[in-house]
mmCIF file of C-alpha atoms and ligand atoms in Angstrom:
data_model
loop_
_atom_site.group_PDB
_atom_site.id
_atom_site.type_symbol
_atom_site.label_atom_id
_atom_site.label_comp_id
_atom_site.label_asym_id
_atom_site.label_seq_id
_atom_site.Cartn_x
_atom_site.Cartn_y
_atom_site.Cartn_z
ATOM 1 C CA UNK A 1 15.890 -36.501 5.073
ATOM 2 C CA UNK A 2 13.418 -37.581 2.555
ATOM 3 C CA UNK A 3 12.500 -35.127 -0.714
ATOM 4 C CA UNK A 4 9.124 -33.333 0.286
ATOM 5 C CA UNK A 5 6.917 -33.380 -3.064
ATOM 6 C CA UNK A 6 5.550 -29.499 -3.456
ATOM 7 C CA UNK A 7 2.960 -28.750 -6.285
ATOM 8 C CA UNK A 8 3.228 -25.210 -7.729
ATOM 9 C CA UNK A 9 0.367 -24.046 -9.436
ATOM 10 C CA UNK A 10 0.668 -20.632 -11.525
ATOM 11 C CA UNK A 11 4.444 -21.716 -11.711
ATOM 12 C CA UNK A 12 4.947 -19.351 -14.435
ATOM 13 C CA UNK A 13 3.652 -15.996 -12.347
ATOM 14 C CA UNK A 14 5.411 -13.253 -10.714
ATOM 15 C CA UNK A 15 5.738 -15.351 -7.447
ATOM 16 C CA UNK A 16 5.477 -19.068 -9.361
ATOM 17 C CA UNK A 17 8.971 -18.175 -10.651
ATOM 18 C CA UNK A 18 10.299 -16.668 -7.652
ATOM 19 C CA UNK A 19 9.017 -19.761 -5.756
ATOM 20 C CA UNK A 20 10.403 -22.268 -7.687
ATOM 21 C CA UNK A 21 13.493 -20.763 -7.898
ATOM 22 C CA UNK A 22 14.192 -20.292 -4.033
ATOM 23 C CA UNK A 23 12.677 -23.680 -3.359
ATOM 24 C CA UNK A 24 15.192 -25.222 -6.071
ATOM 25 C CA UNK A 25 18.143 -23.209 -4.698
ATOM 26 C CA UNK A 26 16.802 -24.889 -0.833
ATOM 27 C CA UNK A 27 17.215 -28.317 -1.787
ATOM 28 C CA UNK A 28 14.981 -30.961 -1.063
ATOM 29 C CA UNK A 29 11.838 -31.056 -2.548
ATOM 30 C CA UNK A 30 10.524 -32.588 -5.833
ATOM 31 C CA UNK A 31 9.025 -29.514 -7.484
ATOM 32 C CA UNK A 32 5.861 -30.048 -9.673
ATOM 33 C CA UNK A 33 4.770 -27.585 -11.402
ATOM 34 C CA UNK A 34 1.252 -26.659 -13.029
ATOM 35 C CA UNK A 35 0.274 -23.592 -15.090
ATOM 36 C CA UNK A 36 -2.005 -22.490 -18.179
ATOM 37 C CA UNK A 37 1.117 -21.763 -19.704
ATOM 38 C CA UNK A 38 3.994 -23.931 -20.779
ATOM 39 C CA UNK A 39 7.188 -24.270 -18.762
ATOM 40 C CA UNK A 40 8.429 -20.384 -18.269
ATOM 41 C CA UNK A 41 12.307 -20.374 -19.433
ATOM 42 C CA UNK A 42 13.609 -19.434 -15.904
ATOM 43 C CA UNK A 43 12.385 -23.123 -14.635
ATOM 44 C CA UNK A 44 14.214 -25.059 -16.948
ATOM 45 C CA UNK A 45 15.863 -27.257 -15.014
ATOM 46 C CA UNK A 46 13.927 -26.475 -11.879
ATOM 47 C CA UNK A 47 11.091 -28.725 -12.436
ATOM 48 C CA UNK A 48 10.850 -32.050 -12.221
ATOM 49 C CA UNK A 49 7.440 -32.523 -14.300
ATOM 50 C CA UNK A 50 5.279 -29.179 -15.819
ATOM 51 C CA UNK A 51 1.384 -29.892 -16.159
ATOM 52 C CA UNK A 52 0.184 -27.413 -18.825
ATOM 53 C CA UNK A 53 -3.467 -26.151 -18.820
ATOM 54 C CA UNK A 54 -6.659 -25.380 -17.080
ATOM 55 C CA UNK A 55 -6.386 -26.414 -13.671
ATOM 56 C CA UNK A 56 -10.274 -27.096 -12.781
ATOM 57 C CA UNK A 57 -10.063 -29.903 -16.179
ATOM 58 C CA UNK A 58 -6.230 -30.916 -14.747
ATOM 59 C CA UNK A 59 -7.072 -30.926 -11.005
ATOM 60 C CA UNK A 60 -8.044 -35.144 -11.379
ATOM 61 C CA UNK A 61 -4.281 -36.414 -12.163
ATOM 62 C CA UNK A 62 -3.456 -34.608 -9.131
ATOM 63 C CA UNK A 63 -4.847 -37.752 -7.237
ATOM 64 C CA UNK A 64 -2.300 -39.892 -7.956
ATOM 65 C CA UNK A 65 0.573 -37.425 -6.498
ATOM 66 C CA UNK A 66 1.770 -37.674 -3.176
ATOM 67 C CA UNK A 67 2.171 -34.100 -2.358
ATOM 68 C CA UNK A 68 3.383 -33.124 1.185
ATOM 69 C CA UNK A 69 3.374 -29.019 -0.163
ATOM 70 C CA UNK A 70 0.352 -27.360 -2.164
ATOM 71 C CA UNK A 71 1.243 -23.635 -3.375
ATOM 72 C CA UNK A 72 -1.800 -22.438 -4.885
ATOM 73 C CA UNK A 73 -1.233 -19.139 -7.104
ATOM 74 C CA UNK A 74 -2.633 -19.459 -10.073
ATOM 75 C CA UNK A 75 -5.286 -16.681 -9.910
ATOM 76 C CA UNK A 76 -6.677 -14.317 -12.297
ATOM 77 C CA UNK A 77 -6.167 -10.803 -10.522
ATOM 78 C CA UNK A 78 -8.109 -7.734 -9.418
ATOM 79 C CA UNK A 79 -8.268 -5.895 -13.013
ATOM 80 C CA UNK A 80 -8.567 -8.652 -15.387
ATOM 81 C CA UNK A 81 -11.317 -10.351 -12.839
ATOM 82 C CA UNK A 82 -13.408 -7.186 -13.463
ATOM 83 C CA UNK A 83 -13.530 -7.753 -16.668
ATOM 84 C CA UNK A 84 -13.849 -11.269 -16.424
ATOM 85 C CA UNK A 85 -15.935 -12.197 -13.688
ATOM 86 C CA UNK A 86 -17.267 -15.646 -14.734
ATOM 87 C CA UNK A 87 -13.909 -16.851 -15.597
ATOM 88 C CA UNK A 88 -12.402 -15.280 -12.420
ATOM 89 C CA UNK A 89 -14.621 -17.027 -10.456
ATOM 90 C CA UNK A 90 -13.620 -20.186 -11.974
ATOM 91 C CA UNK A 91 -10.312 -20.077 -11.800
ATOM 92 C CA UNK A 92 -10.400 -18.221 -8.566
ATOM 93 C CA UNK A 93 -12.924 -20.351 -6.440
ATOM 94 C CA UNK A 94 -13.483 -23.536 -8.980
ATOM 95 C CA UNK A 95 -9.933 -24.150 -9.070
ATOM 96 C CA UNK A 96 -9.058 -23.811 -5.404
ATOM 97 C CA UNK A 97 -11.843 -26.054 -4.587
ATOM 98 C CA UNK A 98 -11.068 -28.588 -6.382
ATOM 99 C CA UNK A 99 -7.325 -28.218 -5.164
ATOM 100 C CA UNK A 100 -8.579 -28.199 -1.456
ATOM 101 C CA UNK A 101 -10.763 -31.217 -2.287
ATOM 102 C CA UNK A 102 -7.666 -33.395 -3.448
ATOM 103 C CA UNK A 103 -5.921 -31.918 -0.577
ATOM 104 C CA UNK A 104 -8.062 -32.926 1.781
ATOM 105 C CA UNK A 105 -9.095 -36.238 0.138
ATOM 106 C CA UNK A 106 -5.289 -37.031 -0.034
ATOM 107 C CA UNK A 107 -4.613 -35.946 3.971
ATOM 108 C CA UNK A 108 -7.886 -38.093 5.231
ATOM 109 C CA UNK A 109 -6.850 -41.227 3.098
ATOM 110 C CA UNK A 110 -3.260 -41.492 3.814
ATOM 111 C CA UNK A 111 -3.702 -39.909 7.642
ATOM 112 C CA UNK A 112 -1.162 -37.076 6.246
ATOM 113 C CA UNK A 113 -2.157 -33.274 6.690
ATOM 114 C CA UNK A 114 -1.066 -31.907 3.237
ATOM 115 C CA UNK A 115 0.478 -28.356 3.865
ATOM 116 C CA UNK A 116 -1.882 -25.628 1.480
ATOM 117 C CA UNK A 117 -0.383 -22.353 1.010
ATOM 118 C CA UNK A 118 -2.978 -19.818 -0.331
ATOM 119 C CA UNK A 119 -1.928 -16.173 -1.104
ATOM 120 C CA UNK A 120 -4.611 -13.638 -0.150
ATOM 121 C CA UNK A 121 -4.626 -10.382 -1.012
ATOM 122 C CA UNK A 122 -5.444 -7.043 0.361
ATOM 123 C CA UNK A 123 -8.213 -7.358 -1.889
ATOM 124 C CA UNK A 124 -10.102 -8.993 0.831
ATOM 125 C CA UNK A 125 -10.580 -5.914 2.399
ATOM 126 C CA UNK A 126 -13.245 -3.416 1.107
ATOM 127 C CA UNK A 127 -13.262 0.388 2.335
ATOM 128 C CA UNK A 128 -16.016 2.371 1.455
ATOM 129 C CA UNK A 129 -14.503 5.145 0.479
ATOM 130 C CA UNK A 130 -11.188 7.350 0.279
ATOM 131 C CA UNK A 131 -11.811 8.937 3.059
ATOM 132 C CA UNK A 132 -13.154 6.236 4.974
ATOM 133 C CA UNK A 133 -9.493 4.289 4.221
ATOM 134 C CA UNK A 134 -7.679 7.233 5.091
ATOM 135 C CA UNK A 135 -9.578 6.815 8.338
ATOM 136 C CA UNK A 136 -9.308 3.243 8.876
ATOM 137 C CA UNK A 137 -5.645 3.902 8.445
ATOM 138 C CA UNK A 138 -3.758 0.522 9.311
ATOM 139 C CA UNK A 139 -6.442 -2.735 9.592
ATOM 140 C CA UNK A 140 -6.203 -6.438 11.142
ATOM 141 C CA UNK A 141 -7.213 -9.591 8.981
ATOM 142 C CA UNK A 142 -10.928 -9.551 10.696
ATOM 143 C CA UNK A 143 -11.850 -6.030 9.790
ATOM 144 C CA UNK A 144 -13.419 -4.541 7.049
ATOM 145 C CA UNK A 145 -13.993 -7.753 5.014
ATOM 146 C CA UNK A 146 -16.219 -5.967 2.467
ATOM 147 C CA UNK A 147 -14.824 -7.016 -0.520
ATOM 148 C CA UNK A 148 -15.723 -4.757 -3.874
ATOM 149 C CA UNK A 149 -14.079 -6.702 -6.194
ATOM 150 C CA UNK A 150 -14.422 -10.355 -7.873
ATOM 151 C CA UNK A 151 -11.428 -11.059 -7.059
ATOM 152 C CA UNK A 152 -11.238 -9.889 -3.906
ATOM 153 C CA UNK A 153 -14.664 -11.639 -2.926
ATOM 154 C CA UNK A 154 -13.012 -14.676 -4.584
ATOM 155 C CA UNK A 155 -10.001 -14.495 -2.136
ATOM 156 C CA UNK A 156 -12.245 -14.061 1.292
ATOM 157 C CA UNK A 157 -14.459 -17.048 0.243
ATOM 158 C CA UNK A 158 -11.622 -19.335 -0.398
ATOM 159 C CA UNK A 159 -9.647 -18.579 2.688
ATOM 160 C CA UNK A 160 -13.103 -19.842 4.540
ATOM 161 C CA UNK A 161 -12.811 -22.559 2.427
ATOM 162 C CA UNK A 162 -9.837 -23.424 3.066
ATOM 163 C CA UNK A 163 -10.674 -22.840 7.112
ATOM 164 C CA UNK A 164 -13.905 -25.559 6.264
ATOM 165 C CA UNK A 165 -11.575 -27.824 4.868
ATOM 166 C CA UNK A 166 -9.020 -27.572 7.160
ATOM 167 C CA UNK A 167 -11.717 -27.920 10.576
ATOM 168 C CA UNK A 168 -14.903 -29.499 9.513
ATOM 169 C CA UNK A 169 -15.245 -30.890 6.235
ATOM 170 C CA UNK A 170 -18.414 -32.631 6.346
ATOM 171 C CA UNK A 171 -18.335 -31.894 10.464
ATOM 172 C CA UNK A 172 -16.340 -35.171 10.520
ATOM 173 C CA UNK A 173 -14.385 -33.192 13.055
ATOM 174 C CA UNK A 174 -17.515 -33.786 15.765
ATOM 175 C CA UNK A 175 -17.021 -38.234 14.643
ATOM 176 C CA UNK A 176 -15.492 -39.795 17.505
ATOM 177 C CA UNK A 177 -12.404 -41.037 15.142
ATOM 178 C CA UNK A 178 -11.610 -37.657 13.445
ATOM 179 C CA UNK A 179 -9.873 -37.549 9.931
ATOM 180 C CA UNK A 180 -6.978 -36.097 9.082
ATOM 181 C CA UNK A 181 -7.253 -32.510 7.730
ATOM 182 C CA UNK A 182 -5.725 -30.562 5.188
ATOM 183 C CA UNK A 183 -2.864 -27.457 6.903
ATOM 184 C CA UNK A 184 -4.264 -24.883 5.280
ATOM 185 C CA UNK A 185 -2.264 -21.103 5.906
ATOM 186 C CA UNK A 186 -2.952 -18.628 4.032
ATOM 187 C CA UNK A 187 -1.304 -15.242 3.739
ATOM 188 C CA UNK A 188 -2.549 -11.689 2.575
ATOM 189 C CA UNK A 189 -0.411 -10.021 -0.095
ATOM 190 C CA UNK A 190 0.389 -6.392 -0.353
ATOM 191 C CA UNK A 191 1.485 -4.982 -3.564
ATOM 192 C CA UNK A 192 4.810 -7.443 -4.573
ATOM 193 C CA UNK A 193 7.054 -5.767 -6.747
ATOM 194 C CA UNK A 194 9.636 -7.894 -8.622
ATOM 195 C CA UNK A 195 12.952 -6.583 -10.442
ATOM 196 C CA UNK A 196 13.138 -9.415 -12.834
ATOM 197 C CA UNK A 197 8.921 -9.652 -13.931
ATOM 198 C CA UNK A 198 6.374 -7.291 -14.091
ATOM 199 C CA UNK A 199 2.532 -7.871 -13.145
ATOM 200 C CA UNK A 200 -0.473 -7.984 -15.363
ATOM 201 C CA UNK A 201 -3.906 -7.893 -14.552
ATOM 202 C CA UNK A 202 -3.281 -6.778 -10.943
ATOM 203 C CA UNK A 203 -4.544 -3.347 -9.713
ATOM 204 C CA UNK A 204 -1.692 -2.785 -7.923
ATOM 205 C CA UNK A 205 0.613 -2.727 -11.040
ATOM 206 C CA UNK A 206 0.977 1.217 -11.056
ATOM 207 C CA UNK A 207 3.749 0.495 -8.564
ATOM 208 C CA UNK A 208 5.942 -1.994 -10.453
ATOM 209 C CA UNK A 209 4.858 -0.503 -13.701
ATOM 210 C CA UNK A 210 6.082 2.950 -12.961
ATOM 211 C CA UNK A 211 9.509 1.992 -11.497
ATOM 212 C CA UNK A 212 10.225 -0.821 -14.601
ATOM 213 C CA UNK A 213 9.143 2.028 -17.445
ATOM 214 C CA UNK A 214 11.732 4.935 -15.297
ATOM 215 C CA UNK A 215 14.005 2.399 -15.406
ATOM 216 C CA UNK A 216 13.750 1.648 -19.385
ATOM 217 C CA UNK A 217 13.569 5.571 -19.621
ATOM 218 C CA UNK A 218 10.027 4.984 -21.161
ATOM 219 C CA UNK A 219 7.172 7.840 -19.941
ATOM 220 C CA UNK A 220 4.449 6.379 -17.904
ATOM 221 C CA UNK A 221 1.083 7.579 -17.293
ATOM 222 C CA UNK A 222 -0.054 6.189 -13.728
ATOM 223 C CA UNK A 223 -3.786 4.775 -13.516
ATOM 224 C CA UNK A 224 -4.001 6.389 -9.606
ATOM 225 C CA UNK A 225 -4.189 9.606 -8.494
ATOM 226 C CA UNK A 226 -1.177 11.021 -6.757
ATOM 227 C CA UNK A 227 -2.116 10.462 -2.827
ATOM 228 C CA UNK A 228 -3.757 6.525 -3.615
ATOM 229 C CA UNK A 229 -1.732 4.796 -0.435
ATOM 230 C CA UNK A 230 -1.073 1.049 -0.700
ATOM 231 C CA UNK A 231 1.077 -1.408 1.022
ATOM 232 C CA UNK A 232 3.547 -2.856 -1.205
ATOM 233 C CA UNK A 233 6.406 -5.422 -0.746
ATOM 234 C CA UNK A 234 9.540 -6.381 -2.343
ATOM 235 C CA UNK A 235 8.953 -10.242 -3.771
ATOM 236 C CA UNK A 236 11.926 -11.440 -1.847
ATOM 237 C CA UNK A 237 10.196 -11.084 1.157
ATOM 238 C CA UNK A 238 7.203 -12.273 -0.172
ATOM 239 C CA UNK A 239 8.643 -15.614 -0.979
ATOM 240 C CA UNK A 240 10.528 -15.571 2.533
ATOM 241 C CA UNK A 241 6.930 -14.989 3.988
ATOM 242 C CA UNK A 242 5.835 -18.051 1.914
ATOM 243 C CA UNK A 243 8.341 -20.402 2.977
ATOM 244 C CA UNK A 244 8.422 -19.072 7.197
ATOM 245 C CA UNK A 245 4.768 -20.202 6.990
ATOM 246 C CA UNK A 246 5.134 -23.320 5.558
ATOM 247 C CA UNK A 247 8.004 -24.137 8.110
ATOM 248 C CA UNK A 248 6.029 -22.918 10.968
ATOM 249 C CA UNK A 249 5.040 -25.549 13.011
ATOM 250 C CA UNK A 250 1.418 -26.323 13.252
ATOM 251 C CA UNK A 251 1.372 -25.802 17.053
ATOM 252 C CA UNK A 252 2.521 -22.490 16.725
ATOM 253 C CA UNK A 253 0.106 -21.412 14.589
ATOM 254 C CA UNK A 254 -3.492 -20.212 16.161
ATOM 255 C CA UNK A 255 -4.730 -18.389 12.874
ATOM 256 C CA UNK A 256 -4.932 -19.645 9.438
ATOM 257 C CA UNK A 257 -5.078 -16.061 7.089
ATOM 258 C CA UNK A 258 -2.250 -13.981 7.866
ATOM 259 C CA UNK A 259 -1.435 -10.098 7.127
ATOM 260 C CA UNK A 260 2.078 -9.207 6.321
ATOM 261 C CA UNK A 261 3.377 -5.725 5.867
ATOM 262 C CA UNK A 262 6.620 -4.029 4.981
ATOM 263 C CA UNK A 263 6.359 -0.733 3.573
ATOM 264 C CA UNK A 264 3.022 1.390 2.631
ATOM 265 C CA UNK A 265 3.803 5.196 0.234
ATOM 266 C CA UNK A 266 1.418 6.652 -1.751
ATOM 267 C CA UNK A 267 1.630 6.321 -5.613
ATOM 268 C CA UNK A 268 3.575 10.761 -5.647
ATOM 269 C CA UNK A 269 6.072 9.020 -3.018
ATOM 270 C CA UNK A 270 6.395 6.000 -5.948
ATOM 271 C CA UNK A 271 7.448 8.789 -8.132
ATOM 272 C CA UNK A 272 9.553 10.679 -5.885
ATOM 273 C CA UNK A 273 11.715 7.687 -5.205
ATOM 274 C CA UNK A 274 11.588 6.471 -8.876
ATOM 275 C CA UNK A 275 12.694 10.347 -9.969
ATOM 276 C CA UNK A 276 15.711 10.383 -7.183
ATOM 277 C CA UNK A 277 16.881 7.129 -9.139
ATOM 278 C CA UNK A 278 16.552 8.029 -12.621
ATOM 279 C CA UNK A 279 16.336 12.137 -12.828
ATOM 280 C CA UNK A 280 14.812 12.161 -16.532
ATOM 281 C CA UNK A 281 11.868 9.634 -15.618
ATOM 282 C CA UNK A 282 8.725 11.481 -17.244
ATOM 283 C CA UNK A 283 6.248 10.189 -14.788
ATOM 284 C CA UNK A 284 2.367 11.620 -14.930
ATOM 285 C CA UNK A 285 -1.185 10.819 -13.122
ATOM 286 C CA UNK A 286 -3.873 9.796 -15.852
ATOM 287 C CA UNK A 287 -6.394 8.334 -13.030
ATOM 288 C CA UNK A 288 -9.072 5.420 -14.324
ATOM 289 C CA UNK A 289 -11.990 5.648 -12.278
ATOM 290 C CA UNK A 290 -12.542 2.191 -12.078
ATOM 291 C CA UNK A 291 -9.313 1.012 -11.042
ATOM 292 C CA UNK A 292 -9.167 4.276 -9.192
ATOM 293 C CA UNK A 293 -12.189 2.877 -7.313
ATOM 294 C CA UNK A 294 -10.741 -0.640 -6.472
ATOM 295 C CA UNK A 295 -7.746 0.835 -4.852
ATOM 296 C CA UNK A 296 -9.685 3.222 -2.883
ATOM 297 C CA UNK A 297 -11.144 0.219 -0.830
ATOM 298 C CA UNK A 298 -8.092 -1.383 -0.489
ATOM 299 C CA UNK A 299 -6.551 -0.093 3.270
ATOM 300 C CA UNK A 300 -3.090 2.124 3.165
ATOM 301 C CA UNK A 301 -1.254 -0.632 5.269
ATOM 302 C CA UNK A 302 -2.172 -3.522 6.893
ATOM 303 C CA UNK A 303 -1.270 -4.791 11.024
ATOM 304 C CA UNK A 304 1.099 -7.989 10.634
ATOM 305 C CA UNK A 305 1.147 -8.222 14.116
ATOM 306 C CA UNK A 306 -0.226 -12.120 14.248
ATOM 307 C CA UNK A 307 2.122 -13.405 11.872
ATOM 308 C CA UNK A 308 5.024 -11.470 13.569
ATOM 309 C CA UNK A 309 3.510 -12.935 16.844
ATOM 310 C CA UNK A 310 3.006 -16.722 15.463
ATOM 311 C CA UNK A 311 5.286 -17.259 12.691
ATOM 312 C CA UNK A 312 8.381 -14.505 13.983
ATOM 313 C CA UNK A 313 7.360 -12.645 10.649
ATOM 314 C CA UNK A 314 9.635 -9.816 9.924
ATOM 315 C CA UNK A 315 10.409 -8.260 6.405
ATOM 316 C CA UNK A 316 14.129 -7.752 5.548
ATOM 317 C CA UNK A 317 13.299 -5.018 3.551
ATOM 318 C CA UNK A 318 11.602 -1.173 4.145
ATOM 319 C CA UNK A 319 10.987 1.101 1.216
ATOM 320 C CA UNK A 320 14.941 2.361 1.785
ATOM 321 C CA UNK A 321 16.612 -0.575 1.603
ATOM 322 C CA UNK A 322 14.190 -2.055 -1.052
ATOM 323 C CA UNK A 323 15.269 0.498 -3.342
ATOM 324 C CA UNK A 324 18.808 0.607 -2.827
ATOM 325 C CA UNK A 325 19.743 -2.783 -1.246
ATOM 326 C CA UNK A 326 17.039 -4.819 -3.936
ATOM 327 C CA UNK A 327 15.389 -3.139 -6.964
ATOM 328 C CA UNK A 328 17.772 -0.472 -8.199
ATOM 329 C CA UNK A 329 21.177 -3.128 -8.222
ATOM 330 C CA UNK A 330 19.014 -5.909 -10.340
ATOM 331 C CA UNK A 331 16.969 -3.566 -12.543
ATOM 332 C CA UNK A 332 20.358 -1.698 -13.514
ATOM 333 C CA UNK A 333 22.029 -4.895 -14.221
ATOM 334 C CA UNK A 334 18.654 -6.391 -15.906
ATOM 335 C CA UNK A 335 18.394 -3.428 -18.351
ATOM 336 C CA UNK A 336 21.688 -3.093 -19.162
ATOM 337 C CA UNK A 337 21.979 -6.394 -20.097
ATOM 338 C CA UNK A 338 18.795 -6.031 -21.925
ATOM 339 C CA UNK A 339 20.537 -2.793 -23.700
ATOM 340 C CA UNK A 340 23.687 -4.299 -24.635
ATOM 341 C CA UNK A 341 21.826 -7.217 -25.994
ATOM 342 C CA UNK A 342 19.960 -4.639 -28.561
ATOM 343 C CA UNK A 343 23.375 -3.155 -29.487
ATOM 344 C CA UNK A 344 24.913 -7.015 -30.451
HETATM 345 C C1 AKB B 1 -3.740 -7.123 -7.572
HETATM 346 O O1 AKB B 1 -3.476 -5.920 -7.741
HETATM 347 O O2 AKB B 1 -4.750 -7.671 -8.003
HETATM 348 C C2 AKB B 1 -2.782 -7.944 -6.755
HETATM 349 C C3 AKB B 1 -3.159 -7.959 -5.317
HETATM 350 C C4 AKB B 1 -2.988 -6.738 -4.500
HETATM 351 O O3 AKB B 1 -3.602 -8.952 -4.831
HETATM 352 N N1 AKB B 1 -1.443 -7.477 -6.925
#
């Protein structure tokens, strides 16, 4: 079989490396990578050409590339977009257009639908209030699209844009000869935590944040309030979510934007588990009302039942075996190695 060519953009983020990585280990695909950032160390090796800077002044050399895959992560994320907004929204909407309009471009001229992956985010949903999510409980993709963030508003738009790119760009879809369109399939993230990166900018990063500082034995003052409930997700699953969906075959598929869940605690279950791993963690609750307020209109879990439905979705791992099967064996080994390193 033929190499597939797959861009990567935001190579050198939490999932960019993760992606690359698995996709290398896979086989098969020409990896091309593309981030504001140069070449992270952990893709050495991995990437057959790195395209360093701002994607919306990059996107035109794209042209010229043959891509069967698009990943598009580069994003700037919930926190840093509220500080941020004009820049958010260009990187966040200005860049995925432009992306979508290569994509598309590329799929009409050369009668090949280019495959886009877009992660969403829970940030696409918008709750009122606390007590309104605690209500809402568990939601499905088409309710409560209310975003109250940037960057969540920035994620709903560009899954529709993806869907207008995808079914009617230009309404060519109604010409008697319809073009090829672009695959877009998009997925909404929970909370991803890694065991070999940590997040910035995200609002989500008390989870990660709190179990990487018990874990370096350094104190940690969490931005939520004890009984904020998210849905989080161990990144090896995220990336298996990532690649099911771009295997899925198009037939199967009847939706475009996907929810995927694995495990939902609230941020005093976070600490429970990260205290039952390392005894001496000094964990408190510091609550910032704005970030409070972002994660209070995200929903406590989110209804995967489409993607299990279209796509066989299943995560491998639940909060139990994420801690002992996945984050406690590689952050043990990772700060070891990080301690004996200091003691050389
Ligand atoms: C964030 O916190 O901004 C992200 C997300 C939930 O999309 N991790």
């Amino acid at each position: 079989m033929s190499e597939k060519t797959v861009l990567i953009t935001g190579a050198c983020g939490e999932i960019g490396q993760a992606l690359v990585q698995n996709l290398a280990a896979r086989g098969g695909y020409r990896i091309v990578t593309a981030d504001l950032a140069p070449l992270a160390e952990s893709l050495r090796g991995l990437s057959a050409e790195h395209i360093q800077g701002d994607l919306v002044n990059k996107v035109k050399i794209f042209y010229d590339y043959d891509f069967d895959v698009i990943f598009h992560l580069a994003a700037s994320l919930s926190s840093k977009a509220e500080v941020a907004t004009e820049e958010a929204h260009r990187i966040n909407v200005e860049g995925t257009m432009q992306l979508l309009m290569m994509a598309a471009y590329r799929s009409e001229k050369y009668h090949k639908r280019v495959k886009f992956l877009f992660p969403s985010s829970i940030a696409a949903y918008g709750l009122p209030s606390a007590e309104a999510k605690h209500a809402a409980g568990t939601v499905a993709e088409d309710q409560w699209n209310h975003p109250h963030t940037m960057y969540g508003a920035n994620k709903l738009y560009c899954e529709k844009l993806g869907e207008y790119y995808s079914c009617y760009n230009g309404q060519r879809h109604l010409d008697p000869n319809p073009p090829t369109m672009l695959d877009f399939r998009a997925i909404r993230f929970p909370g991803l935590i890694s065991a070999f990166t940590v997040p910035s900018g995200g609002t989500s990063d008390y989870g990660p944040e709190m179990l990487h500082a018990a874990a370096q034995g350094k104190p940690y003052a969490c931005f939520v309030r004890e009984e904020t409930k998210i849905s989080f997700m161990a990144m090896p699953d995220a990336i298996k979510a990532l690649l099911m969906l771009m295997d899925a075959p198009r037939e199967s598929l009847k939706h475009m934007v996907f929810n995927i869940a694995a495990f939902s605690l609230t941020a005093g279950e976070f600490r429970e588990w990260a205290l039952r791993a390392f005894p001496s963690a000094q964990i408190t609750f510091e609550p910032s009302a704005r970030r409070q307020g972002i994660v209070d209109s995200w929903p406590e879990d989110v209804d995967d039942h489409l993607a299990r439905a279209e796509w066989n979705w299943k995560p491998d791992y639940d909060v139990q075996r994420f801690f002992d099967e996945y984050f406690l064996p590689e952050i043990r080994k990772r700060y070891q190695r990080v301690s004996l390193r200091s003691m050389e």
